[in-house]
Amino acid sequence: MADCLLRCALCGREFNPESRVKTCPDCGIDGTMHVLYDYDEAKKRMGRKELAASFDFSLWRYSALLPVKEGARRPSLHVGWTPIYSVSGIAREYGVREVLVKDDGRNPTASLKDRASCIAVTLALQEGQETVACASTGNAASSLAGFAANVGLRSVIFVPEAAPAAKVTQLLVFGANVFLVGGDYAATVRLAIKAIERWGWYDRNCAINPFLVEGKKTCAMEIAEQCGWDVPDKVFVSVGDGCIISSTYKGFYDLHRVGLIDRVPQVIGVQAEGASPIHRAVQSGARTVVFGPSRTVADSIDVGAPHNWAKALNAVRSSHGDTVAVSDGEILAALAELPRRSGVFAEPAAAAAYAGFVKMAREGRLQASDRIAVIVSGNGLKDVVAAQEAVSPARKIAPDMAALENALGLEKA
């Protein structure tokens, strides 16, 4: 672990990480923290030569820029170094130089959230905690439940009662203590925060605990390394609470600080039209985000009150990026199109990132020279009900060749 400090994303006040401050006392819950390192020291330990010689193909290959002590007990589940695919057919269709699909649904519990949970349980063990807890729309919850089970920690999970059954079932099979909260995501988070404060559980809420974004940023680091350190021009990320987009920027930022890449890509945030407070703030030039009700088929980004809004806005603006909002219809169309063209099955929230790319391409907002990366943050098996809405039903036929020939529109031989 490199030496690090915490800096408030709003006022810039700095804190020692040993203080266990989560958010800035002056700015309140909106004062989320950046984790900053001794980049000169990290550069000595994590150069191209060192990484090329490493056989640790997991998120731990970037441990020089992770907030975990050397020798700390880690989960045995393999996290990271997920595949990235160059899909030439998509690039040709939409008139760009290259489209890369980063399939983070290949992590142990099938989402990018495993990167944060891996760090969370490692730090919980490091601190001698016995219980870890979080509020989630589904993926972070199932991720924490799986990783807690792997290391023998108790997990307490709060999810909105509208969470997809497949995600809730995943929590239960991992042995989590699951509470379905009557209300939206914001109400679920409020209850979880109160419970964590009362009972002193380890907080796996990524928008509150600053160290968890550090796990998620390794997805961006992998993209850079898998591209031979020649980073894409634009990286499309779906946005809910703002954690993944801020972590994507942070990963590239850290690599740039240690000299592994020569520039930071533009980070493009994609929100559902029915849950787009960060998009509205970016497009209006606002310094803050206005919260409100939300509704979208993409449950993982169904967030009207994003807690990590400050770092999300910073990610877009510091990378000279942009945002785009997509309709539920566009999300479902992308959910059907992406696997047919790439072989990668995305859940609705992950498909939103691809939908944003498609929309910007059709609107002429991309260049022919652009190299694009799309982060698929969760596997489509997380929400098969939504997938069923995106496709036509299978055809039923009688068990004979005549019926099959008729269904296929073929003439009898």
Tab-separated table of N, CA and C in Angstrom, residues 271-398:
chain	number	residue	atom	x	y	z
A	271	GLN	N	-26.898	8.220	-18.355
A	271	GLN	CA	-27.979	8.028	-17.386
A	271	GLN	C	-29.284	7.723	-18.102
A	272	ALA	N	-30.179	7.049	-17.390
A	272	ALA	CA	-31.530	6.847	-17.897
A	272	ALA	C	-32.279	8.170	-17.813
A	273	GLU	N	-33.127	8.443	-18.793
A	273	GLU	CA	-33.868	9.705	-18.795
A	273	GLU	C	-34.684	9.880	-17.521
A	274	GLY	N	-35.205	8.776	-16.988
A	274	GLY	CA	-36.019	8.855	-15.780
A	274	GLY	C	-35.230	8.939	-14.497
A	275	ALA	N	-33.901	8.948	-14.601
A	275	ALA	CA	-33.041	9.031	-13.413
A	275	ALA	C	-31.742	9.720	-13.823
A	276	SER	N	-31.839	11.016	-14.107
A	276	SER	CA	-30.700	11.695	-14.744
A	276	SER	C	-30.280	13.000	-14.069
A	277	PRO	N	-30.192	13.054	-12.756
A	277	PRO	CA	-29.811	14.318	-12.109
A	277	PRO	C	-28.387	14.764	-12.418
A	278	ILE	N	-27.458	13.827	-12.568
A	278	ILE	CA	-26.077	14.193	-12.887
A	278	ILE	C	-25.987	14.719	-14.317
A	279	HIS	N	-26.680	14.070	-15.235
A	279	HIS	CA	-26.723	14.541	-16.626
A	279	HIS	C	-27.277	15.959	-16.696
A	280	ARG	N	-28.354	16.226	-15.974
A	280	ARG	CA	-28.947	17.570	-16.009
A	280	ARG	C	-27.968	18.614	-15.467
A	281	ALA	N	-27.238	18.253	-14.423
A	281	ALA	CA	-26.275	19.194	-13.848
A	281	ALA	C	-25.148	19.500	-14.824
A	282	VAL	N	-24.654	18.470	-15.499
A	282	VAL	CA	-23.568	18.677	-16.459
A	282	VAL	C	-24.040	19.552	-17.613
A	283	GLN	N	-25.193	19.230	-18.153
A	283	GLN	CA	-25.667	19.957	-19.333
A	283	GLN	C	-26.043	21.403	-19.023
A	284	SER	N	-26.441	21.674	-17.789
A	284	SER	CA	-26.813	23.042	-17.411
A	284	SER	C	-25.642	23.837	-16.860
A	285	GLY	N	-24.519	23.158	-16.621
A	285	GLY	CA	-23.364	23.836	-16.050
A	285	GLY	C	-23.478	24.080	-14.561
A	286	ALA	N	-24.398	23.382	-13.906
A	286	ALA	CA	-24.620	23.585	-12.470
A	286	ALA	C	-23.444	23.061	-11.646
A	287	ARG	N	-23.244	23.652	-10.489
A	287	ARG	CA	-22.167	23.219	-9.593
A	287	ARG	C	-22.632	22.131	-8.641
A	288	THR	N	-23.943	21.987	-8.497
A	288	THR	CA	-24.506	20.948	-7.638
A	288	THR	C	-25.585	20.192	-8.407
A	289	VAL	N	-26.086	19.136	-7.793
A	289	VAL	CA	-27.093	18.278	-8.419
A	289	VAL	C	-28.418	18.434	-7.684
A	290	VAL	N	-29.493	18.557	-8.437
A	290	VAL	CA	-30.831	18.648	-7.858
A	290	VAL	C	-31.430	17.249	-7.800
A	291	PHE	N	-31.758	16.804	-6.594
A	291	PHE	CA	-32.339	15.474	-6.418
A	291	PHE	C	-33.822	15.486	-6.789
A	292	GLY	N	-34.340	14.303	-7.095
A	292	GLY	CA	-35.749	14.170	-7.420
A	292	GLY	C	-36.130	12.715	-7.552
A	293	PRO	N	-37.397	12.431	-7.815
A	293	PRO	CA	-37.828	11.042	-7.989
A	293	PRO	C	-37.203	10.434	-9.234
A	294	SER	N	-37.120	9.112	-9.250
A	294	SER	CA	-36.519	8.427	-10.398
A	294	SER	C	-37.343	7.207	-10.763
A	295	ARG	N	-37.249	6.842	-12.039
A	295	ARG	CA	-37.944	5.637	-12.507
A	295	ARG	C	-37.318	5.196	-13.823
A	296	THR	N	-36.800	3.970	-13.847
A	296	THR	CA	-36.223	3.414	-15.066
A	296	THR	C	-36.208	1.900	-14.983
A	297	VAL	N	-36.218	1.259	-16.142
A	297	VAL	CA	-36.128	-0.195	-16.207
A	297	VAL	C	-34.765	-0.679	-15.729
A	298	ALA	N	-33.775	0.195	-15.758
A	298	ALA	CA	-32.407	-0.173	-15.358
A	298	ALA	C	-32.255	0.025	-13.857
A	299	ASP	N	-32.594	-0.995	-13.086
A	299	ASP	CA	-32.679	-0.833	-11.634
A	299	ASP	C	-31.365	-0.413	-10.991
A	300	SER	N	-30.244	-0.847	-11.546
A	300	SER	CA	-28.951	-0.541	-10.926
A	300	SER	C	-28.573	0.935	-11.017
A	301	ILE	N	-29.224	1.679	-11.906
A	301	ILE	CA	-28.957	3.120	-11.995
A	301	ILE	C	-30.228	3.926	-11.733
A	302	ASP	N	-31.189	3.306	-11.057
A	302	ASP	CA	-32.442	3.979	-10.721
A	302	ASP	C	-32.227	4.801	-9.447
A	303	VAL	N	-31.520	5.898	-9.608
A	303	VAL	CA	-31.090	6.711	-8.467
A	303	VAL	C	-31.416	8.176	-8.744
A	304	GLY	N	-32.305	8.738	-7.944
A	304	GLY	CA	-32.656	10.141	-8.106
A	304	GLY	C	-31.901	11.070	-7.180
A	305	ALA	N	-31.209	10.478	-6.184
A	305	ALA	CA	-30.443	11.270	-5.217
A	305	ALA	C	-29.046	10.675	-5.095
A	306	PRO	N	-28.196	10.894	-6.087
A	306	PRO	CA	-26.868	10.273	-6.089
A	306	PRO	C	-25.948	10.867	-5.018
A	307	HIS	N	-25.427	10.016	-4.149
A	307	HIS	CA	-24.588	10.495	-3.058
A	307	HIS	C	-23.178	10.873	-3.520
A	308	ASN	N	-22.721	10.304	-4.623
A	308	ASN	CA	-21.365	10.590	-5.093
A	308	ASN	C	-21.369	11.607	-6.234
A	309	TRP	N	-22.310	12.535	-6.187
A	309	TRP	CA	-22.478	13.482	-7.292
A	309	TRP	C	-21.261	14.388	-7.471
A	310	ALA	N	-20.624	14.789	-6.380
A	310	ALA	CA	-19.502	15.727	-6.501
A	310	ALA	C	-18.346	15.109	-7.274
A	311	LYS	N	-18.021	13.860	-6.954
A	311	LYS	CA	-16.925	13.200	-7.661
A	311	LYS	C	-17.333	12.836	-9.083
A	312	ALA	N	-18.627	12.566	-9.298
A	312	ALA	CA	-19.101	12.269	-10.654
A	312	ALA	C	-18.958	13.494	-11.554
A	313	LEU	N	-19.373	14.655	-11.061
A	313	LEU	CA	-19.212	15.885	-11.845
A	313	LEU	C	-17.740	16.165	-12.111
A	314	ASN	N	-16.915	15.927	-11.119
A	314	ASN	CA	-15.478	16.129	-11.302
A	314	ASN	C	-14.925	15.206	-12.385
A	315	ALA	N	-15.402	13.962	-12.407
A	315	ALA	CA	-14.916	12.997	-13.400
A	315	ALA	C	-15.205	13.467	-14.816
A	316	VAL	N	-16.417	13.952	-15.041
A	316	VAL	CA	-16.795	14.412	-16.379
A	316	VAL	C	-16.025	15.674	-16.756
A	317	ARG	N	-16.004	16.621	-15.862
A	317	ARG	CA	-15.411	17.919	-16.200
A	317	ARG	C	-13.891	17.867	-16.264
A	318	SER	N	-13.270	17.126	-15.362
A	318	SER	CA	-11.803	17.059	-15.369
A	318	SER	C	-11.271	16.283	-16.562
A	319	SER	N	-12.081	15.361	-17.089
A	319	SER	CA	-11.653	14.586	-18.262
A	319	SER	C	-12.106	15.228	-19.569
A	320	HIS	N	-12.764	16.404	-19.469
A	320	HIS	CA	-13.340	17.076	-20.648
A	320	HIS	C	-14.329	16.139	-21.343
A	321	GLY	N	-15.060	15.398	-20.504
A	321	GLY	CA	-16.021	14.432	-21.014
A	321	GLY	C	-17.396	15.032	-21.241
A	322	ASP	N	-18.416	14.184	-21.141
A	322	ASP	CA	-19.775	14.620	-21.442
A	322	ASP	C	-20.740	13.637	-20.796
A	323	THR	N	-22.027	13.934	-20.903
A	323	THR	CA	-23.065	13.011	-20.454
A	323	THR	C	-24.141	12.917	-21.519
A	324	VAL	N	-24.914	11.853	-21.444
A	324	VAL	CA	-26.041	11.658	-22.350
A	324	VAL	C	-27.110	10.886	-21.586
A	325	ALA	N	-28.364	11.199	-21.848
A	325	ALA	CA	-29.478	10.487	-21.225
A	325	ALA	C	-30.186	9.650	-22.280
A	326	VAL	N	-30.545	8.433	-21.919
A	326	VAL	CA	-31.195	7.507	-22.853
A	326	VAL	C	-32.524	7.043	-22.270
A	327	SER	N	-33.469	6.781	-23.156
A	327	SER	CA	-34.789	6.321	-22.730
A	327	SER	C	-34.746	4.842	-22.374
A	328	ASP	N	-35.773	4.378	-21.680
A	328	ASP	CA	-35.863	2.946	-21.387
A	328	ASP	C	-35.938	2.133	-22.673
A	329	GLY	N	-36.617	2.684	-23.678
A	329	GLY	CA	-36.681	1.991	-24.961
A	329	GLY	C	-35.313	1.837	-25.589
A	330	GLU	N	-34.498	2.881	-25.491
A	330	GLU	CA	-33.136	2.809	-26.031
A	330	GLU	C	-32.279	1.825	-25.237
A	331	ILE	N	-32.507	1.749	-23.936
A	331	ILE	CA	-31.765	0.789	-23.109
A	331	ILE	C	-32.122	-0.636	-23.504
A	332	LEU	N	-33.409	-0.912	-23.663
A	332	LEU	CA	-33.827	-2.268	-24.033
A	332	LEU	C	-33.345	-2.630	-25.433
A	333	ALA	N	-33.354	-1.667	-26.344
A	333	ALA	CA	-32.830	-1.929	-27.691
A	333	ALA	C	-31.345	-2.260	-27.629
A	334	ALA	N	-30.610	-1.540	-26.793
A	334	ALA	CA	-29.176	-1.806	-26.634
A	334	ALA	C	-28.938	-3.152	-25.970
A	335	LEU	N	-29.809	-3.497	-25.017
A	335	LEU	CA	-29.687	-4.785	-24.338
A	335	LEU	C	-29.796	-5.938	-25.333
A	336	ALA	N	-30.652	-5.766	-26.356
A	336	ALA	CA	-30.793	-6.802	-27.382
A	336	ALA	C	-29.676	-6.734	-28.416
A	337	GLU	N	-29.237	-5.536	-28.776
A	337	GLU	CA	-28.248	-5.380	-29.850
A	337	GLU	C	-26.838	-5.789	-29.429
A	338	LEU	N	-26.427	-5.394	-28.239
A	338	LEU	CA	-25.043	-5.640	-27.820
A	338	LEU	C	-24.663	-7.121	-27.837
A	339	PRO	N	-25.450	-8.018	-27.246
A	339	PRO	CA	-25.051	-9.431	-27.298
A	339	PRO	C	-25.073	-10.015	-28.706
A	340	ARG	N	-25.964	-9.539	-29.565
A	340	ARG	CA	-26.024	-10.053	-30.934
A	340	ARG	C	-24.807	-9.634	-31.755
A	341	ARG	N	-24.203	-8.527	-31.381
A	341	ARG	CA	-23.051	-8.029	-32.137
A	341	ARG	C	-21.712	-8.355	-31.488
A	342	SER	N	-21.735	-8.603	-30.170
A	342	SER	CA	-20.463	-8.807	-29.465
A	342	SER	C	-20.372	-10.123	-28.709
A	343	GLY	N	-21.523	-10.748	-28.425
A	343	GLY	CA	-21.513	-11.947	-27.595
A	343	GLY	C	-21.470	-11.652	-26.112
A	344	VAL	N	-21.605	-10.382	-25.728
A	344	VAL	CA	-21.577	-9.987	-24.319
A	344	VAL	C	-22.994	-9.613	-23.889
A	345	PHE	N	-23.514	-10.313	-22.883
A	345	PHE	CA	-24.876	-10.142	-22.386
A	345	PHE	C	-24.832	-9.181	-21.200
A	346	ALA	N	-25.476	-8.034	-21.329
A	346	ALA	CA	-25.436	-6.999	-20.296
A	346	ALA	C	-26.787	-6.851	-19.617
A	347	GLU	N	-26.764	-6.568	-18.329
A	347	GLU	CA	-28.000	-6.199	-17.648
A	347	GLU	C	-28.409	-4.800	-18.119
A	348	PRO	N	-29.648	-4.357	-17.799
A	348	PRO	CA	-30.109	-3.068	-18.328
A	348	PRO	C	-29.190	-1.888	-18.018
A	349	ALA	N	-28.706	-1.775	-16.785
A	349	ALA	CA	-27.839	-0.641	-16.444
A	349	ALA	C	-26.552	-0.666	-17.245
A	350	ALA	N	-25.996	-1.840	-17.447
A	350	ALA	CA	-24.770	-1.959	-18.242
A	350	ALA	C	-25.054	-1.681	-19.710
A	351	ALA	N	-26.209	-2.131	-20.187
A	351	ALA	CA	-26.597	-1.858	-21.571
A	351	ALA	C	-26.806	-0.367	-21.802
A	352	ALA	N	-27.119	0.369	-20.746
A	352	ALA	CA	-27.301	1.815	-20.880
A	352	ALA	C	-26.034	2.485	-21.392
A	353	ALA	N	-24.875	2.000	-20.956
A	353	ALA	CA	-23.616	2.581	-21.438
A	353	ALA	C	-23.500	2.423	-22.949
A	354	TYR	N	-23.866	1.243	-23.448
A	354	TYR	CA	-23.834	1.012	-24.896
A	354	TYR	C	-24.895	1.861	-25.593
A	355	ALA	N	-26.066	1.990	-24.971
A	355	ALA	CA	-27.124	2.824	-25.551
A	355	ALA	C	-26.662	4.270	-25.689
A	356	GLY	N	-25.894	4.739	-24.712
A	356	GLY	CA	-25.365	6.099	-24.790
A	356	GLY	C	-24.393	6.271	-25.935
A	357	PHE	N	-23.549	5.262	-26.141
A	357	PHE	CA	-22.631	5.296	-27.287
A	357	PHE	C	-23.410	5.352	-28.595
A	358	VAL	N	-24.405	4.489	-28.736
A	358	VAL	CA	-25.203	4.445	-29.965
A	358	VAL	C	-25.879	5.796	-30.211
A	359	LYS	N	-26.447	6.370	-29.157
A	359	LYS	CA	-27.158	7.640	-29.313
A	359	LYS	C	-26.218	8.755	-29.747
A	360	MET	N	-25.052	8.835	-29.117
A	360	MET	CA	-24.109	9.894	-29.488
A	360	MET	C	-23.581	9.698	-30.904
A	361	ALA	N	-23.399	8.439	-31.306
A	361	ALA	CA	-22.946	8.170	-32.674
A	361	ALA	C	-24.005	8.611	-33.679
A	362	ARG	N	-25.256	8.278	-33.413
A	362	ARG	CA	-26.337	8.640	-34.331
A	362	ARG	C	-26.566	10.145	-34.387
A	363	GLU	N	-26.245	10.831	-33.304
A	363	GLU	CA	-26.411	12.284	-33.275
A	363	GLU	C	-25.202	13.024	-33.843
A	364	GLY	N	-24.207	12.267	-34.309
A	364	GLY	CA	-23.029	12.889	-34.901
A	364	GLY	C	-22.086	13.519	-33.898
A	365	ARG	N	-22.104	13.032	-32.667
A	365	ARG	CA	-21.281	13.621	-31.607
A	365	ARG	C	-19.953	12.886	-31.420
A	366	LEU	N	-19.669	11.906	-32.286
A	366	LEU	CA	-18.407	11.176	-32.231
A	366	LEU	C	-17.622	11.418	-33.516
A	367	GLN	N	-16.319	11.191	-33.458
A	367	GLN	CA	-15.449	11.388	-34.611
A	367	GLN	C	-15.088	10.046	-35.245
A	368	ALA	N	-14.832	10.053	-36.541
A	368	ALA	CA	-14.440	8.825	-37.240
A	368	ALA	C	-13.138	8.258	-36.691
A	369	SER	N	-12.319	9.096	-36.111
A	369	SER	CA	-11.029	8.655	-35.566
A	369	SER	C	-11.120	8.146	-34.134
A	370	ASP	N	-12.302	8.210	-33.541
A	370	ASP	CA	-12.449	7.856	-32.125
A	370	ASP	C	-12.259	6.363	-31.864
A	371	ARG	N	-11.497	6.072	-30.833
A	371	ARG	CA	-11.460	4.732	-30.249
A	371	ARG	C	-12.317	4.787	-28.995
A	372	ILE	N	-13.311	3.899	-28.940
A	372	ILE	CA	-14.334	3.936	-27.901
A	372	ILE	C	-14.214	2.703	-27.012
A	373	ALA	N	-14.374	2.893	-25.711
A	373	ALA	CA	-14.525	1.765	-24.793
A	373	ALA	C	-15.881	1.877	-24.113
A	374	VAL	N	-16.569	0.750	-24.005
A	374	VAL	CA	-17.852	0.678	-23.310
A	374	VAL	C	-17.686	-0.298	-22.152
A	375	ILE	N	-17.936	0.162	-20.944
A	375	ILE	CA	-17.815	-0.710	-19.774
A	375	ILE	C	-19.148	-1.392	-19.515
A	376	VAL	N	-19.156	-2.719	-19.617
A	376	VAL	CA	-20.333	-3.523	-19.279
A	376	VAL	C	-20.173	-3.915	-17.815
A	377	SER	N	-20.914	-3.239	-16.955
A	377	SER	CA	-20.682	-3.345	-15.514
A	377	SER	C	-21.408	-4.496	-14.845
A	378	GLY	N	-22.326	-5.173	-15.556
A	378	GLY	CA	-23.055	-6.277	-14.945
A	378	GLY	C	-23.602	-7.228	-15.988
A	379	ASN	N	-23.668	-8.502	-15.636
A	379	ASN	CA	-24.115	-9.547	-16.552
A	379	ASN	C	-25.629	-9.545	-16.719
A	380	GLY	N	-26.087	-9.883	-17.923
A	380	GLY	CA	-27.506	-9.875	-18.227
A	380	GLY	C	-28.336	-10.868	-17.448
A	381	LEU	N	-27.712	-11.922	-16.926
A	381	LEU	CA	-28.461	-12.898	-16.134
A	381	LEU	C	-28.931	-12.310	-14.808
A	382	LYS	N	-28.453	-11.116	-14.470
A	382	LYS	CA	-28.909	-10.435	-13.261
A	382	LYS	C	-30.385	-10.053	-13.353
A	383	ASP	N	-30.883	-9.835	-14.569
A	383	ASP	CA	-32.257	-9.357	-14.746
A	383	ASP	C	-32.822	-9.891	-16.055
A	384	VAL	N	-33.193	-11.169	-16.047
A	384	VAL	CA	-33.682	-11.781	-17.284
A	384	VAL	C	-35.079	-11.292	-17.645
A	385	VAL	N	-35.818	-10.777	-16.671
A	385	VAL	CA	-37.154	-10.254	-16.972
A	385	VAL	C	-37.040	-9.076	-17.934
A	386	ALA	N	-36.099	-8.184	-17.674
A	386	ALA	CA	-35.890	-7.052	-18.585
A	386	ALA	C	-35.424	-7.539	-19.943
A	387	ALA	N	-34.569	-8.546	-19.955
A	387	ALA	CA	-34.082	-9.089	-21.223
A	387	ALA	C	-35.233	-9.667	-22.041
A	388	GLN	N	-36.181	-10.291	-21.366
A	388	GLN	CA	-37.331	-10.860	-22.071
A	388	GLN	C	-38.163	-9.773	-22.737
A	389	GLU	N	-38.191	-8.586	-22.133
A	389	GLU	CA	-38.918	-7.464	-22.733
A	389	GLU	C	-38.234	-6.971	-24.005
A	390	ALA	N	-36.937	-7.230	-24.113
A	390	ALA	CA	-36.149	-6.686	-25.222
A	390	ALA	C	-36.136	-7.579	-26.450
A	391	VAL	N	-36.638	-8.791	-26.338
A	391	VAL	CA	-36.556	-9.739	-27.448
A	391	VAL	C	-37.925	-10.332	-27.752
A	392	SER	N	-38.048	-10.920	-28.930
A	392	SER	CA	-39.280	-11.618	-29.303
A	392	SER	C	-39.288	-12.997	-28.661
A	393	PRO	N	-40.464	-13.528	-28.347
A	393	PRO	CA	-40.515	-14.857	-27.723
A	393	PRO	C	-40.105	-15.955	-28.695
A	394	ALA	N	-39.671	-17.062	-28.138
A	394	ALA	CA	-39.334	-18.225	-28.961
A	394	ALA	C	-40.601	-18.784	-29.608
A	395	ARG	N	-40.440	-19.370	-30.793
A	395	ARG	CA	-41.592	-19.923	-31.505
A	395	ARG	C	-41.859	-21.365	-31.086
A	396	LYS	N	-43.115	-21.694	-30.909
A	396	LYS	CA	-43.506	-23.056	-30.565
A	396	LYS	C	-43.894	-23.802	-31.840
A	397	ILE	N	-43.427	-25.040	-31.950
A	397	ILE	CA	-43.770	-25.864	-33.112
A	397	ILE	C	-44.092	-27.280	-32.669
A	398	ALA	N	-44.789	-28.004	-33.529
A	398	ALA	CA	-45.038	-29.426	-33.289
A	398	ALA	C	-43.735	-30.205	-33.494
